[in-house]
mmCIF file of C-alpha atoms in Angstrom:
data_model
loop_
_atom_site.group_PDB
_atom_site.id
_atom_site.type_symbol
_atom_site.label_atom_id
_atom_site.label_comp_id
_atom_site.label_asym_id
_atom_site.label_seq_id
_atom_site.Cartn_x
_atom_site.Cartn_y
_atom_site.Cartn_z
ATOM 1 C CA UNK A 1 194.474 -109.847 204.386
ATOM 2 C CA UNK A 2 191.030 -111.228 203.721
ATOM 3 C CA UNK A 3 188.209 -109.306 202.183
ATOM 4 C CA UNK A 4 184.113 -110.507 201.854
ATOM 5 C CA UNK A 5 183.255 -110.444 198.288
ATOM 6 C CA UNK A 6 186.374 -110.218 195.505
ATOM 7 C CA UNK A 7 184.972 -106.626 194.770
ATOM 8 C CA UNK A 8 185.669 -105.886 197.777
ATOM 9 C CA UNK A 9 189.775 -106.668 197.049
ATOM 10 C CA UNK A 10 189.289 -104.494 193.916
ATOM 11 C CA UNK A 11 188.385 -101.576 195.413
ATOM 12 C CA UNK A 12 190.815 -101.813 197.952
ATOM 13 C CA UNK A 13 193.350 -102.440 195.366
ATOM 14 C CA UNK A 14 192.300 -99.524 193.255
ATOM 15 C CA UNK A 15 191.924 -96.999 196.639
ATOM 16 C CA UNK A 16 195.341 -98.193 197.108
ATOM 17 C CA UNK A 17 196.391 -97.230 193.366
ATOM 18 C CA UNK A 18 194.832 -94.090 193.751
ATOM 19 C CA UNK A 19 197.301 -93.191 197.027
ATOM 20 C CA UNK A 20 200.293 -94.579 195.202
ATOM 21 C CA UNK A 21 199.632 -92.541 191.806
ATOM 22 C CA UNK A 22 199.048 -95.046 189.222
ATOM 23 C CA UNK A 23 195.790 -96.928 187.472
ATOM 24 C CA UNK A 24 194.879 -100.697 187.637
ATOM 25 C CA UNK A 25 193.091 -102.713 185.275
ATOM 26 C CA UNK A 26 191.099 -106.433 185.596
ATOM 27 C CA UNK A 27 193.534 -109.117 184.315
ATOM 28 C CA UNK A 28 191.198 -112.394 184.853
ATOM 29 C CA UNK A 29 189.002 -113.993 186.924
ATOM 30 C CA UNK A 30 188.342 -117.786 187.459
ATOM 31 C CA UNK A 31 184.999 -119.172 188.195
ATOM 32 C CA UNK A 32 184.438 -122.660 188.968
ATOM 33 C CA UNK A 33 181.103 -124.662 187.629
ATOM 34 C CA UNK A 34 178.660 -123.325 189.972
ATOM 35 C CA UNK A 35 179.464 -119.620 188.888
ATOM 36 C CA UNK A 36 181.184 -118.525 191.924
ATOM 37 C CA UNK A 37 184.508 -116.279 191.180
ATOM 38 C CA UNK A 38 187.747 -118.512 192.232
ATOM 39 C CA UNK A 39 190.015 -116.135 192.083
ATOM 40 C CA UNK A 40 190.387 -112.581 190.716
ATOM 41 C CA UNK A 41 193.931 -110.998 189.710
ATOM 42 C CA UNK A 42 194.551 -107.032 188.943
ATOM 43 C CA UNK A 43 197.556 -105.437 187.577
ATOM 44 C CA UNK A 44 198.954 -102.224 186.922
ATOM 45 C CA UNK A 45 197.348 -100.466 184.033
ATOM 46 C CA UNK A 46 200.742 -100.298 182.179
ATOM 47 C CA UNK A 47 201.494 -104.486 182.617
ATOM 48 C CA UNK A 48 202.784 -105.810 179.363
ATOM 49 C CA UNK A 49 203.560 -105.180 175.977
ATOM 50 C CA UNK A 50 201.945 -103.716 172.930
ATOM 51 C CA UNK A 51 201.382 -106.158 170.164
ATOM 52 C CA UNK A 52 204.088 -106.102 167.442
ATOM 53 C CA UNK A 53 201.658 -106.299 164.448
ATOM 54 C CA UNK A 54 200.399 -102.657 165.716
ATOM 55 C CA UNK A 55 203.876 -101.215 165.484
ATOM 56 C CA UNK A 56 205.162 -102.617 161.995
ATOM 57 C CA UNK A 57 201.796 -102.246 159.973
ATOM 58 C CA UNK A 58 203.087 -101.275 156.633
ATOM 59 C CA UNK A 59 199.516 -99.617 155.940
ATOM 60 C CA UNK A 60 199.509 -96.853 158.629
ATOM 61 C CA UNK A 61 198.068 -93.447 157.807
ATOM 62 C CA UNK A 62 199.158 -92.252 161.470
ATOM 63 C CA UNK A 63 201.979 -92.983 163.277
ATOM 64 C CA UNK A 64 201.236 -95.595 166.331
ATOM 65 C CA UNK A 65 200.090 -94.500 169.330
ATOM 66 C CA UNK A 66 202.444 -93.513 172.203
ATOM 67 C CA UNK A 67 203.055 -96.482 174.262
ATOM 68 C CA UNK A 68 201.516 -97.103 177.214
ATOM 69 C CA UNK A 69 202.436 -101.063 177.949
ATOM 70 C CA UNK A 70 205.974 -101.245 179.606
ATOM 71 C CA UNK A 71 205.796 -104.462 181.222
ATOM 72 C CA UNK A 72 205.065 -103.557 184.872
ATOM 73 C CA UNK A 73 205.129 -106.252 187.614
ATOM 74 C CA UNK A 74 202.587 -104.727 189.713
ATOM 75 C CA UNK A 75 199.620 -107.750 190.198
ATOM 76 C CA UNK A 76 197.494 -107.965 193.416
ATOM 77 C CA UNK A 77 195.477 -111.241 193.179
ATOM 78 C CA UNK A 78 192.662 -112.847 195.704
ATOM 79 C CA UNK A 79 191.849 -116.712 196.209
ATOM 80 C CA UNK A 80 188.425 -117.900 197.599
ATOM 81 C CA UNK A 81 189.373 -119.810 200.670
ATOM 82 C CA UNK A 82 186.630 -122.589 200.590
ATOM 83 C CA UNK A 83 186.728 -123.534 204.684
ATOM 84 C CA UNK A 84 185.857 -119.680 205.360
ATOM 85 C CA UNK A 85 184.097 -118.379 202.293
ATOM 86 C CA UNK A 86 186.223 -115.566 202.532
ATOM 87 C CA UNK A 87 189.065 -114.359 199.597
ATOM 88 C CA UNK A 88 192.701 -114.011 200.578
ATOM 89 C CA UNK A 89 195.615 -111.870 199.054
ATOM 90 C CA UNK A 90 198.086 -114.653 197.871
ATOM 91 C CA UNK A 91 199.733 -112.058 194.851
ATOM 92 C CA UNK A 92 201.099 -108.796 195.800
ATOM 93 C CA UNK A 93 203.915 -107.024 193.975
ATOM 94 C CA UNK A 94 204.189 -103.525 194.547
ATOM 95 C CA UNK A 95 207.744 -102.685 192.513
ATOM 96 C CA UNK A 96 206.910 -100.491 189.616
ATOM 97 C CA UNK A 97 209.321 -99.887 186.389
ATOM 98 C CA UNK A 98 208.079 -96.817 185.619
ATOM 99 C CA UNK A 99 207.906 -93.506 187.246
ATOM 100 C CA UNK A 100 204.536 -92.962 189.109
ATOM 101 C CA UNK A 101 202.152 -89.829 189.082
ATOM 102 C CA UNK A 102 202.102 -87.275 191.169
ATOM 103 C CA UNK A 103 198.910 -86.078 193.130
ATOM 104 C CA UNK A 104 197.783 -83.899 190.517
ATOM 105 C CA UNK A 105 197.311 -85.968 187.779
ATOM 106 C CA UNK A 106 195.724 -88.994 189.640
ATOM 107 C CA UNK A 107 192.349 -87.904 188.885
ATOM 108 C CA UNK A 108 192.979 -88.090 184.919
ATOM 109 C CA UNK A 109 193.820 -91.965 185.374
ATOM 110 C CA UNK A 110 191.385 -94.359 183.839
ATOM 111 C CA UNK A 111 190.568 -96.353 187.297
ATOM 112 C CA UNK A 112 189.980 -92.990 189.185
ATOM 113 C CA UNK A 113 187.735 -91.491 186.507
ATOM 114 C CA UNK A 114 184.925 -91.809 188.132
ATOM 115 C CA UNK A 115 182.039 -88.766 188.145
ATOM 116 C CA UNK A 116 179.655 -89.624 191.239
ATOM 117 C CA UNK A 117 175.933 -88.320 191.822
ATOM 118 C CA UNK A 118 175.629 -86.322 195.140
ATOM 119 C CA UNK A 119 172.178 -85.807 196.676
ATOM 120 C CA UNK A 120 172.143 -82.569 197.744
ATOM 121 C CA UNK A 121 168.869 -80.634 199.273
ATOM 122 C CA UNK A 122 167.345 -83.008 197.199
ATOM 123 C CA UNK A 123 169.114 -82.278 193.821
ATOM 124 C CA UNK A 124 171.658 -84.575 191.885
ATOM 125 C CA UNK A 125 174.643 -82.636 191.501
ATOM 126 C CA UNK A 126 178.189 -83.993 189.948
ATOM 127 C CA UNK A 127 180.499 -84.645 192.212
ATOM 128 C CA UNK A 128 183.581 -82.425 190.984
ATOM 129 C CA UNK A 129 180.666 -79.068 190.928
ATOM 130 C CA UNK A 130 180.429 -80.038 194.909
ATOM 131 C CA UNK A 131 184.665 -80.035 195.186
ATOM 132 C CA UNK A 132 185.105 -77.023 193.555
ATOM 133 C CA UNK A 133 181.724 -75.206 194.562
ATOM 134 C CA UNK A 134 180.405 -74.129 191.386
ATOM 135 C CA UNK A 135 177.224 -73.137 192.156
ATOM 136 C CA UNK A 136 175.486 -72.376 188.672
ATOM 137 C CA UNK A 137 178.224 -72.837 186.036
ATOM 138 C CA UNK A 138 177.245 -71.132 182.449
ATOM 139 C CA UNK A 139 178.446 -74.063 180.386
ATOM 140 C CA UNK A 140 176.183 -76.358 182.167
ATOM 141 C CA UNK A 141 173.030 -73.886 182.093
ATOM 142 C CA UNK A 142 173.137 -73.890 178.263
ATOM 143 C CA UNK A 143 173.055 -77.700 177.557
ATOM 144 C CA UNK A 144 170.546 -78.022 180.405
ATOM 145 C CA UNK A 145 167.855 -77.970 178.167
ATOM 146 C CA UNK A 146 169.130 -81.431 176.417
ATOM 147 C CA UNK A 147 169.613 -83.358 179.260
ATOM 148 C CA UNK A 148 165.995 -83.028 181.101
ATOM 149 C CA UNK A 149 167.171 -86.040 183.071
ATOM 150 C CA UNK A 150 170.151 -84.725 184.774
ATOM 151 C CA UNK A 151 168.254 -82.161 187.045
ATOM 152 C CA UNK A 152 171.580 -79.670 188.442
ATOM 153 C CA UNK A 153 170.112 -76.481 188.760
#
């Protein structure tokens, strides 16, 4: 599979996520002198570990965090091919070690959080008052008045 731009790999990567119920995060990306992006590698959001010093701090007020590292092996990676200009997929691991989410709780991952503008008749409406056709929703209508930039009504 070849893609344009490394972006481009991204957000097919993170479309795919998105299908498959779980989040993905940048791991790196290698440029060469000139600027240009080498190569680009993603991974699941829950690749890894948690640092130890964060689980046996003596000086804790709170308990730690739950964790959310497990050591996944998901990575999808792309390689600029220099002869073509175009990057290639030359990483894909799609075995997960944890239990995936179901439909309903994609849209509360981090990678799929994503509120878009709509133009509407003209207006800028959020996306998620389109979905679920709220028309004129009270809680909005109140805090209007301290966002004169975000024109909804």
């Amino acid at each position: 599979m070849t893609f344009d731009m490394h972006e481009d790999g991204g957000t097919f990567y993170n479309a795919y996520a998105k299908v498959n119920g779980f989040s993905i995060r940048n791991y790196n990306m290698h440029k060469d002198n000139a600027g240009i992006v080498k190569s680009r590698k993603w991974v699941c959001s829950k690749e890894g570990y948690r640092d130890t010093k964060y689980l046996e701090r003596e000086d804790q007020i709170r308990g730690p965090q739950a964790l959310t590292r497990v050591g996944c092996p998901v990575v999808f990676s792309v390689t600029l091919e220099r002869s073509s200009g175009k990057y290639l997929v030359n990483n894909f691991v799609s075995v997960h070690n944890h239990p995936l989410i179901g439909p309903c709780g994609v849209p509360f991952l981090r990678s799929h959080r994503k509120v878009l503008g709509l133009k509407i008749e003209g207006r800028t409406r959020c996306a998620f008052l389109e979905i679920c056709r709220i028309e004129s929703p009270l809680f909005l209508r109140n805090f209007s008045h301290q966002l004169p930039d975000l024109n909804i009504f």
